[in-house]
CSV table of C-alpha atoms and ligand atoms in Angstrom, one decimal:
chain,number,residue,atom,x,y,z
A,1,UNK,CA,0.0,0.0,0.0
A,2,UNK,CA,0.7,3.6,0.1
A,3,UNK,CA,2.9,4.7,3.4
A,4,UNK,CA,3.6,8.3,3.9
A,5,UNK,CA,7.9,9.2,4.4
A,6,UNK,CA,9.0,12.8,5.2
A,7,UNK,CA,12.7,12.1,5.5
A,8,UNK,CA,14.8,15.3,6.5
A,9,UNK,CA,12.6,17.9,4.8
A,10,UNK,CA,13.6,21.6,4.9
A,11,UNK,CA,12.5,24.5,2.7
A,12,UNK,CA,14.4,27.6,2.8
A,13,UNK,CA,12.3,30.6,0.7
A,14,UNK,CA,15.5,32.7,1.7
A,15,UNK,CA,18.0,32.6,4.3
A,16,UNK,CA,15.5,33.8,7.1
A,17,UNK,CA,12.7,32.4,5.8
A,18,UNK,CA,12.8,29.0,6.8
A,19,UNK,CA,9.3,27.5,7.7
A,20,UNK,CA,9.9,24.1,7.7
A,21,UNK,CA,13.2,22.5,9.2
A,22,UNK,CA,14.5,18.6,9.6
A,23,UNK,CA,11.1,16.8,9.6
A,24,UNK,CA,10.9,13.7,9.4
A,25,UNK,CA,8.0,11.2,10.2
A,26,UNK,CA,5.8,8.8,8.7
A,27,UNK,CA,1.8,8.1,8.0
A,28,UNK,CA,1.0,4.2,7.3
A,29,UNK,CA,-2.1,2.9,5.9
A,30,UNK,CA,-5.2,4.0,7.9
A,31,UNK,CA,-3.1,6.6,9.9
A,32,UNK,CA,-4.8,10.1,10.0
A,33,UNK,CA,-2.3,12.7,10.9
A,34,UNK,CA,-2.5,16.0,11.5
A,35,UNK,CA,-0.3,18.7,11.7
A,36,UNK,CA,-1.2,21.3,14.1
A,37,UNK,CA,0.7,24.8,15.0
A,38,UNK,CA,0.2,28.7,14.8
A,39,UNK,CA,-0.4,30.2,11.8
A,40,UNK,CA,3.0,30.4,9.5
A,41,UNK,CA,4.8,27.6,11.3
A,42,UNK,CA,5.1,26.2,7.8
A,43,UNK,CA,1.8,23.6,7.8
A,44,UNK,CA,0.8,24.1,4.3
A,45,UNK,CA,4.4,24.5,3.2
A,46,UNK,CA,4.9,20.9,4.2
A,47,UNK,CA,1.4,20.0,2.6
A,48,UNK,CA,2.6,21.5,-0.7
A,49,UNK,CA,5.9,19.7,-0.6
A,50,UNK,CA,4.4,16.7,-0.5
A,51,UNK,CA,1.8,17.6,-3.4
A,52,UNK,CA,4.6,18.4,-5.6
A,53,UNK,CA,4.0,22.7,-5.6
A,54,UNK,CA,7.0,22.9,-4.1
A,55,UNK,CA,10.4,21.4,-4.4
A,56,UNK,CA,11.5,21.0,-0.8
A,57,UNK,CA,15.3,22.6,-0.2
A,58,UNK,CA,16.6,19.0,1.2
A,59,UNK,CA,15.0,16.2,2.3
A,60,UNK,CA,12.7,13.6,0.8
A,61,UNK,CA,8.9,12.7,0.5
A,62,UNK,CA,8.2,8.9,-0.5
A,63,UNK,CA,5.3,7.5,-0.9
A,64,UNK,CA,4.7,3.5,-0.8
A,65,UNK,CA,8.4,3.4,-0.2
A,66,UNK,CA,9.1,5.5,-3.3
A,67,UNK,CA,10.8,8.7,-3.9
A,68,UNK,CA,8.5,10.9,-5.6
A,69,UNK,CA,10.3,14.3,-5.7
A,70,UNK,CA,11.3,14.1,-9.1
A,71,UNK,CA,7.3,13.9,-9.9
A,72,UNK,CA,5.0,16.3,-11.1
A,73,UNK,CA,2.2,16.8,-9.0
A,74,UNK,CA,-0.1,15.3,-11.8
A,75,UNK,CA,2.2,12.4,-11.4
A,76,UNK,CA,1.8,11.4,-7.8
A,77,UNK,CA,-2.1,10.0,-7.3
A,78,UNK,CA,-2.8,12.7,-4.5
A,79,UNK,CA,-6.0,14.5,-3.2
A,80,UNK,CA,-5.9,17.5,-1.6
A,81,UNK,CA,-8.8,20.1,-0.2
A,82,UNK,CA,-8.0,23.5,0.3
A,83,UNK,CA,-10.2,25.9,2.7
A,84,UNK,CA,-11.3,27.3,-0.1
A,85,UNK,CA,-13.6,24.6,-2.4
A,86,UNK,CA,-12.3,26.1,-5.8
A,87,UNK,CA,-15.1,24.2,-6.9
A,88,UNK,CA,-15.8,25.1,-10.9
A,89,UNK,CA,-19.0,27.5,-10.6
A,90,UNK,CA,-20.3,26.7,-14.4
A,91,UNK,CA,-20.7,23.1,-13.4
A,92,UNK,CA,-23.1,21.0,-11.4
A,93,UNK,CA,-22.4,19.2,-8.1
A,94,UNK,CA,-22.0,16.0,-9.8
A,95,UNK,CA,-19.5,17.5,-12.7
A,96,UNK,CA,-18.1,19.0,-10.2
A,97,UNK,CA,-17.4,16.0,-7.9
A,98,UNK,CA,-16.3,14.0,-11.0
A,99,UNK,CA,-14.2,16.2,-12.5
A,100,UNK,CA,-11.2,14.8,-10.3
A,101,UNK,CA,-11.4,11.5,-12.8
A,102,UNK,CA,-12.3,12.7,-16.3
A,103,UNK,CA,-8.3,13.3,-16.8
A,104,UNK,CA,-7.7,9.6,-16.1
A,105,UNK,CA,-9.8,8.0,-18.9
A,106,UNK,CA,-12.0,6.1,-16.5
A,107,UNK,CA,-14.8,4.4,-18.3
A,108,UNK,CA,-18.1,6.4,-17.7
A,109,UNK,CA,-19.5,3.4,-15.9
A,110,UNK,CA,-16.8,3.1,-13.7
A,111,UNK,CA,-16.9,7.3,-12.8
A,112,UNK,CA,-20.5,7.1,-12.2
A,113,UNK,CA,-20.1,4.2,-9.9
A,114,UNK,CA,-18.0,6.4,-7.7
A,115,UNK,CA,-19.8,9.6,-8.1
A,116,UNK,CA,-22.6,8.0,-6.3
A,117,UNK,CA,-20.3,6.1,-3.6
A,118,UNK,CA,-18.9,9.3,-2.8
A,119,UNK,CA,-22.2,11.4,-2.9
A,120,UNK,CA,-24.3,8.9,-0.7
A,121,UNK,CA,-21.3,8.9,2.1
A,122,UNK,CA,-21.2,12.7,1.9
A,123,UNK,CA,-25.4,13.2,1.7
A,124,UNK,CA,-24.6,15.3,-1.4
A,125,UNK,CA,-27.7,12.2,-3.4
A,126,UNK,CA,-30.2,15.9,-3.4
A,127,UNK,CA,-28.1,18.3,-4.5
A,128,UNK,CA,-26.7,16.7,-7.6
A,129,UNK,CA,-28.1,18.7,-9.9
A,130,UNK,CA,-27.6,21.9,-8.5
A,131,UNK,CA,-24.9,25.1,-9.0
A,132,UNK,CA,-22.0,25.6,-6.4
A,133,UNK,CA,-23.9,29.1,-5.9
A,134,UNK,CA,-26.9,27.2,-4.7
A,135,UNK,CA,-25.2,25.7,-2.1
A,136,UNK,CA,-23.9,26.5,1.3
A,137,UNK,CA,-20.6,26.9,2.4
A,138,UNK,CA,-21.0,23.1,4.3
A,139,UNK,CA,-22.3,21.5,1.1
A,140,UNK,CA,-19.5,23.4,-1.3
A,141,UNK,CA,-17.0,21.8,1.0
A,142,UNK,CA,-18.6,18.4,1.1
A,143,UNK,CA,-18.1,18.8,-2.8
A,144,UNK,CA,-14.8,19.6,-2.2
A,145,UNK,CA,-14.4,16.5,0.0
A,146,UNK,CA,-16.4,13.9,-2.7
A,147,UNK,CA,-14.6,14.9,-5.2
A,148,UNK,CA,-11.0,14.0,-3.3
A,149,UNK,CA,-12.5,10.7,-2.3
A,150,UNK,CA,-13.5,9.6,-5.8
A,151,UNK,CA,-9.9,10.1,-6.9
A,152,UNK,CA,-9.0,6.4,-4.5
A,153,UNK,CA,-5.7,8.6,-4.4
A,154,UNK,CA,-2.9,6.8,-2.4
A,155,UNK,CA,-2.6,9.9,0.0
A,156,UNK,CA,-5.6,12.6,1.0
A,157,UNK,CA,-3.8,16.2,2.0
A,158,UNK,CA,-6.8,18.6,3.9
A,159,UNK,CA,-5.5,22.5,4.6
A,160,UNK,CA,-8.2,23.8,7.0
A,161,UNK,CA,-10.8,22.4,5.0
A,162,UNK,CA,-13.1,23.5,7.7
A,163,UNK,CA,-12.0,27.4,8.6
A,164,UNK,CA,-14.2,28.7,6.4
A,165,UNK,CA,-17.3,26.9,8.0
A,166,UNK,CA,-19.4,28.7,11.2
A,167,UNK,CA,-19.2,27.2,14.3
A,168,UNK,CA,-21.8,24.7,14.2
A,169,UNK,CA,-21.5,23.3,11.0
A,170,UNK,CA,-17.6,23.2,11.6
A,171,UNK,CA,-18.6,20.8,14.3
A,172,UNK,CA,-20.8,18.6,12.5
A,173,UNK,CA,-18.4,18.4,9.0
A,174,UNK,CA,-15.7,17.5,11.3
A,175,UNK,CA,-17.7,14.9,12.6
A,176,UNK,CA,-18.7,13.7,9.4
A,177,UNK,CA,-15.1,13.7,8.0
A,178,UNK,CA,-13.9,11.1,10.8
A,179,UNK,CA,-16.6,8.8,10.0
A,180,UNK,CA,-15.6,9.4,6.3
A,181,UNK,CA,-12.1,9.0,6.8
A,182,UNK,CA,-12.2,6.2,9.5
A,183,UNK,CA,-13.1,3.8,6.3
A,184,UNK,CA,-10.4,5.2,4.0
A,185,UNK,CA,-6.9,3.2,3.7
A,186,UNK,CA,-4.9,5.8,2.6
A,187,UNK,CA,-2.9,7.8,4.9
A,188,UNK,CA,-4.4,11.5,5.4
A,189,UNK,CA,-2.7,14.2,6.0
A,190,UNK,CA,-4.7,16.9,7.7
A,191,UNK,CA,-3.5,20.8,8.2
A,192,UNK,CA,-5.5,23.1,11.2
A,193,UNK,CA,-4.5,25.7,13.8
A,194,UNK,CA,-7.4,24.1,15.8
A,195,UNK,CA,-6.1,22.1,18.3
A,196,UNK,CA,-9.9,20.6,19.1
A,197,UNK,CA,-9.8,19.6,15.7
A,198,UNK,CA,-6.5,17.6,16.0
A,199,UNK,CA,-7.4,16.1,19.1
A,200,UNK,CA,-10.5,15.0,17.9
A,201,UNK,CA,-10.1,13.7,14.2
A,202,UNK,CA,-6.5,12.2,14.4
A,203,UNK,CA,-4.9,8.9,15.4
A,204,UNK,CA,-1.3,10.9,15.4
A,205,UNK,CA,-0.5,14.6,15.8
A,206,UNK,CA,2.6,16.2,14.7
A,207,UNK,CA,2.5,19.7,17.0
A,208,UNK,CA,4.9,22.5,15.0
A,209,UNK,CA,6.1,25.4,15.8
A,210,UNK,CA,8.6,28.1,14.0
A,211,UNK,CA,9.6,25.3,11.5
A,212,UNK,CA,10.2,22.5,14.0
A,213,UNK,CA,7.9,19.2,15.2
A,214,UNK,CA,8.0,20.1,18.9
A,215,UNK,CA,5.6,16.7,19.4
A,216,UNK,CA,4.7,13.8,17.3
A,217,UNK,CA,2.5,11.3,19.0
A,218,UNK,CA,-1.5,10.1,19.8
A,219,UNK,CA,-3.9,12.9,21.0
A,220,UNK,CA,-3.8,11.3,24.6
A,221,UNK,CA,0.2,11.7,24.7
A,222,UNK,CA,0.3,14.8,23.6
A,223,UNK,CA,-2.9,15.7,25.8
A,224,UNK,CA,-0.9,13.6,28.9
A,225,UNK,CA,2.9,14.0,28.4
A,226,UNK,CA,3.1,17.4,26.2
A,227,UNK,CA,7.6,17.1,25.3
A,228,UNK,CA,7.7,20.7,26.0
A,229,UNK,CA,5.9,24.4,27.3
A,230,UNK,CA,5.0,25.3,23.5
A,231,UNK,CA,2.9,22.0,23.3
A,232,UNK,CA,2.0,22.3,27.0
A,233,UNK,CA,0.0,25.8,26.3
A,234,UNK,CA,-1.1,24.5,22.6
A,235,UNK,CA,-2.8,21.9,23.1
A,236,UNK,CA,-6.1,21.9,25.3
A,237,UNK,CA,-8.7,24.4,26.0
A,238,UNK,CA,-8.9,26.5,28.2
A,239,UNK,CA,-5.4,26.8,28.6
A,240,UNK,CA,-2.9,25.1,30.6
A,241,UNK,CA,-2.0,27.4,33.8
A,242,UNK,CA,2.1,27.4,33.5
A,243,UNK,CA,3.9,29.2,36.4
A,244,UNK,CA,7.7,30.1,36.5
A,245,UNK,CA,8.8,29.4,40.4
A,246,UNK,CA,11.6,29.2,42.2
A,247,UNK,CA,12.9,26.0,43.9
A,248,UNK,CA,13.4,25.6,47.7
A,249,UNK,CA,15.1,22.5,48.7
A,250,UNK,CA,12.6,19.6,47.0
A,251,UNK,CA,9.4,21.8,46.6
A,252,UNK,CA,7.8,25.4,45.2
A,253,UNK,CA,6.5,27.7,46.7
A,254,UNK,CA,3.0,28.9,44.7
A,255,UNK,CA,2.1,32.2,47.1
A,256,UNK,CA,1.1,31.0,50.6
A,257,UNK,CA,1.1,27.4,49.4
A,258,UNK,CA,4.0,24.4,48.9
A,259,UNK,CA,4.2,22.2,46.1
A,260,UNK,CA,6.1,19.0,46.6
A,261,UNK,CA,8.4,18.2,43.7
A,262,UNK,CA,8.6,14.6,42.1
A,263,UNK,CA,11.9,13.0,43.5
A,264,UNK,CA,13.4,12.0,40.2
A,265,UNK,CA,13.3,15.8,39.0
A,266,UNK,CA,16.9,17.3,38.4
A,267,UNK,CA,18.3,19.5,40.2
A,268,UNK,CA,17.6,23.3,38.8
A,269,UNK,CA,17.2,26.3,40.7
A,270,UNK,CA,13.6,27.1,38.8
A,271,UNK,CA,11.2,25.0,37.5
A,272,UNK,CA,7.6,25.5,35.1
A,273,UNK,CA,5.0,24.1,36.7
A,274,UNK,CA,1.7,23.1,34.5
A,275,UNK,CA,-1.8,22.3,35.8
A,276,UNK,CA,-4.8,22.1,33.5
A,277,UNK,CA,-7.9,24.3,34.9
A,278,UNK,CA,-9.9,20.7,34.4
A,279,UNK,CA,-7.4,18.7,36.8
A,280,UNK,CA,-7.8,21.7,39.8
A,281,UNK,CA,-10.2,20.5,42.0
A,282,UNK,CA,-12.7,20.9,45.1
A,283,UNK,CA,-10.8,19.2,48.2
A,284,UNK,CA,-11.2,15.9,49.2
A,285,UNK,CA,-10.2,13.9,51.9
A,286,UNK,CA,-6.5,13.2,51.7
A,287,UNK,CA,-5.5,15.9,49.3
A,288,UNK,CA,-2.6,16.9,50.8
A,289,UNK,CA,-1.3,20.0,48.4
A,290,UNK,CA,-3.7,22.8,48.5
A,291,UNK,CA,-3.8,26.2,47.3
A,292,UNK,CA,-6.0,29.3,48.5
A,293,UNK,CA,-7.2,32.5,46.9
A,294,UNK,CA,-10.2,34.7,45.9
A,295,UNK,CA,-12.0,34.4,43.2
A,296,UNK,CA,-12.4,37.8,40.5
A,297,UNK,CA,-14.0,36.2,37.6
A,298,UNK,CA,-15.7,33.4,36.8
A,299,UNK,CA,-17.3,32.7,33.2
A,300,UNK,CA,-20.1,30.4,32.7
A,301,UNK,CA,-19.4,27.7,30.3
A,302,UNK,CA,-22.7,26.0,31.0
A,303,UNK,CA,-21.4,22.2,31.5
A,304,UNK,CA,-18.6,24.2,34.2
A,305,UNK,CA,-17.9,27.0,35.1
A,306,UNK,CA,-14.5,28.7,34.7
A,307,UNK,CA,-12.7,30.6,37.1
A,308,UNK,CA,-9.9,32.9,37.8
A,309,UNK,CA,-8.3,32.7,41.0
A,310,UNK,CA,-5.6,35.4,42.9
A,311,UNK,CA,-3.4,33.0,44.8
A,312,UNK,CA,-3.1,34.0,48.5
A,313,UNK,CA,0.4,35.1,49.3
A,314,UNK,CA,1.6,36.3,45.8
A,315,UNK,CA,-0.8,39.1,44.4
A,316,UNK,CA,0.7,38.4,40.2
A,317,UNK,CA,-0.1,34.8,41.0
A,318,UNK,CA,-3.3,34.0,39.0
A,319,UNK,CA,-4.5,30.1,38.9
A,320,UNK,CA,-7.8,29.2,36.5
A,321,UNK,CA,-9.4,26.0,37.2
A,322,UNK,CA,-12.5,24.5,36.2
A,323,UNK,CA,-15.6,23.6,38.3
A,324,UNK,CA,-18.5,21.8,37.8
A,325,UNK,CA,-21.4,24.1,37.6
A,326,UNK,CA,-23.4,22.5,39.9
A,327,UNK,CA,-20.4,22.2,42.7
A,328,UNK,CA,-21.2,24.6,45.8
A,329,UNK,CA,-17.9,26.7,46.8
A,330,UNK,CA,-17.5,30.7,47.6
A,331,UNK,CA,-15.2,33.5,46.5
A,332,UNK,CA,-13.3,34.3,49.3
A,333,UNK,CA,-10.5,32.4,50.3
A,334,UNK,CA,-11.3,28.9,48.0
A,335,UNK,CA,-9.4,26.2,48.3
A,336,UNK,CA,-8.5,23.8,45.1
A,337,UNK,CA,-6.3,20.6,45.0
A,338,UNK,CA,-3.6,20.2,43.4
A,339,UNK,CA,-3.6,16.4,42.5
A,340,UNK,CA,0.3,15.7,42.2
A,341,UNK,CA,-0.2,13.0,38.9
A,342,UNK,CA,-1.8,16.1,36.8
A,343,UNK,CA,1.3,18.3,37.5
A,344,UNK,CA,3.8,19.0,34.5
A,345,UNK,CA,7.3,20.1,35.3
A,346,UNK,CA,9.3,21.8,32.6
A,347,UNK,CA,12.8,23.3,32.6
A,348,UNK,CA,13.2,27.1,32.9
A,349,UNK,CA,15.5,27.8,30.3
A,350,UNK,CA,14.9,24.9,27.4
A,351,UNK,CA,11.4,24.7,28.2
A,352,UNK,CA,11.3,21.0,28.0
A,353,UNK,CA,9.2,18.5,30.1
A,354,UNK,CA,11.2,16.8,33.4
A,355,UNK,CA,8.7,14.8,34.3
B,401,ADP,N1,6.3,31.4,-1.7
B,401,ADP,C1,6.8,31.9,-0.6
B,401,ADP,N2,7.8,32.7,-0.5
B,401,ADP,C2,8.3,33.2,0.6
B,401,ADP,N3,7.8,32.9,1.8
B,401,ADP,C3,6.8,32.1,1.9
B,401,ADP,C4,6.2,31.5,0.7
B,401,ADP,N4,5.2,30.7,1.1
B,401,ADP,C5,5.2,30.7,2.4
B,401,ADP,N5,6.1,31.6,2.9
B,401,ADP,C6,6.4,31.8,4.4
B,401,ADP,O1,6.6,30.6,5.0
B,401,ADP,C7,6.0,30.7,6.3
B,401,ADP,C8,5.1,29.5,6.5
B,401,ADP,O2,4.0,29.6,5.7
B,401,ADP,P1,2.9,28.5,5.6
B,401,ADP,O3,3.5,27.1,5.4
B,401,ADP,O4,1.8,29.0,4.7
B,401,ADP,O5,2.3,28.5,7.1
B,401,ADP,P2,1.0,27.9,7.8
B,401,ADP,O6,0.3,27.1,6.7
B,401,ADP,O7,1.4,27.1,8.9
B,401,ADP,O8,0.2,29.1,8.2
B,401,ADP,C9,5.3,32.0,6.5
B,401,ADP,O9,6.2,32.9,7.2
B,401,ADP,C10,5.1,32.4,5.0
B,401,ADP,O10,5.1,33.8,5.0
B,402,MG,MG1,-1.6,27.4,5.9
């Protein structure tokens, strides 16, 4: 079949601009990856490369164990969807969808056959007839989307295919697409700045930023073990708290409060602590580690509620945490648990995880 190699890729547009630098990985059969950073870390740079539109500086792409950059992107049986459709406005939906095969003298029977495949999967069957400026901005991407999966291309390449969507329908095409791409063999690669999108569609995530992978691994390793502060604050929503202290003997002090260090940490004279505002918690019996403060702001997020805490003992010290909405507690001088397993521990000055 059709594995994905990235070996050593870099493309220089100039001698400062560099957006993408020494990446290697792979995608096998089945995987869906997606690559996941700021905007300009070099995402759709690396999408392009492996298209064809751009020659990469050094490095490799090969695909089913072959080296394909000598091939024009023609050449290399590859579907990509853009964020914009570029769908052709002078034909229908179902031109539209098969256009992707006419320029590979399929017989007509054969095209139709997976017009209609593609169209049932994608609810398109009513709309066949119609315009692109008939349709939504859902349905055009749907298009979009049918018409890569006709192609049976060895690799699928998605940039943002769903930023140009509103909220709610970006939540219900993403669900669609990992039912969609959950019976598909070929590797995908998929491009977003949305990190709920590449927690929720991928089997791999490749977290980049300024060029480099920072993290390459499942959506629960990257969620659990983020390899550094950049993926740490990236990845999950609302935001990691992540606190420079200083050390004193095996333990931090967080305002009025101590925080007990893991025993294997090395030995530095500062430390990042990380706690998720989902892993701070009411007290229960036998939490040892405890911070207090006062609340100033709490925003409703209807399932919890999320709050902003001024730690007691350290007036810049500001902790958020999340709490179900139905939990009882008061403003003044709370008290939330640190639970020592959700703690992350990153170096001060390379910003990589210790623990
Ligand atoms: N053709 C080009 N010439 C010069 N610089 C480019 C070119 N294409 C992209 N860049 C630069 O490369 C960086 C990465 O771009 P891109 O891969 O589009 O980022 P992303 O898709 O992650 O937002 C950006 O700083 C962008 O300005
Ligand atoms: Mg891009």
């Amino acid at each position: 079949m059709a594995k994905l190699e990235l070996q050593n890729l870099t493309k220089a547009y100039s001698q400062k601009i560099v957006p993408v630098k020494d990446l290697s990985l792979s995608v096998e059969d089945g995987e869906f990856l997606t690559l996941v950073g700021p905007s300009g870390c070099g995402k759709s740079t690396i999408l392009r490369m492996i298209a064809g539109l751009d020659q990469p500086t050094e490095g490799r792409v090969l695909i089913g164990g072959k080296d394909v950059n000598p091939l024009a992107p023609g050449d290399r049986n590859i579907a990509m969807v853009f964020q914009s459709y570029a769908l052709y406005p002078h034909m229908s939906v179902q031109q539209n969808i098969a256009s992707g095969l006419k320029l590979r003298n399929l017989a007509s029977g054969d095209i139709q056959k997976r017009v209609q495949d593609a169209s049932r999967v994608l609810g398109l069957d009513p709309l066949l007839d119609r315009k692109p400026a008939k349709l939504s901005g859902g349905q055009r991407q749907r298009v979009a989307l049918a018409r890569a999966l006709v192609r049976n291309p060895d690799v699928f390449l998605l940039d943002e295919p769903l930023s140009n969507l509103d909220a709610l329908l970006r939540e219900q095409v993403r669900a669609d697409l990992k039912q969609i791409f959950e019976d598909q063999q070929s590797p995908v690669v998929y491009v977003t700045h949305d990190q709920t999108e590449a927690m929720t569609l991928s089997t791999k995530v490749a977290v980049l930023s300024d060029g480099y992978l920072q993290h390459l691994g499942s959506p629960n390793e990257i969620y659990k073990t983020p390899a550094n502060r950049f993926v740490a604050s990236f990845i999950g929503s609302p935001q990691m708290n992540l606190i420079s202290l200083e050390r004193v003997n095996n333990a931090v002090l967080l305002g009025d409060s101590k925080v007990d260090l893991p025993a294997n940490l090395p030995a530095k004279s500062s430390v990042i602590m990380g706690i998720r505002p989902e892993h701070l918690r009411l007290p229960r019996e036998g939490d040892h580690q405890i911070v207090q403060g006062n609340v100033f702001l709490v925003e409703n997020l209807g399932m919890s509620d999320l709050i902003s805490l001024r730690v007691h003992g350290d007036e810049n010290l500001t902790l958020r945490a999340l709490l179900p909405s139905d939990a009882t507690w008061s403003r003044e001088n709370l008290k939330l648990a640190l639970p020592p397993e959700s703690i992350h521990w990153f170096d001060t000055q390379t910003e990589a995880r210790l623990n």
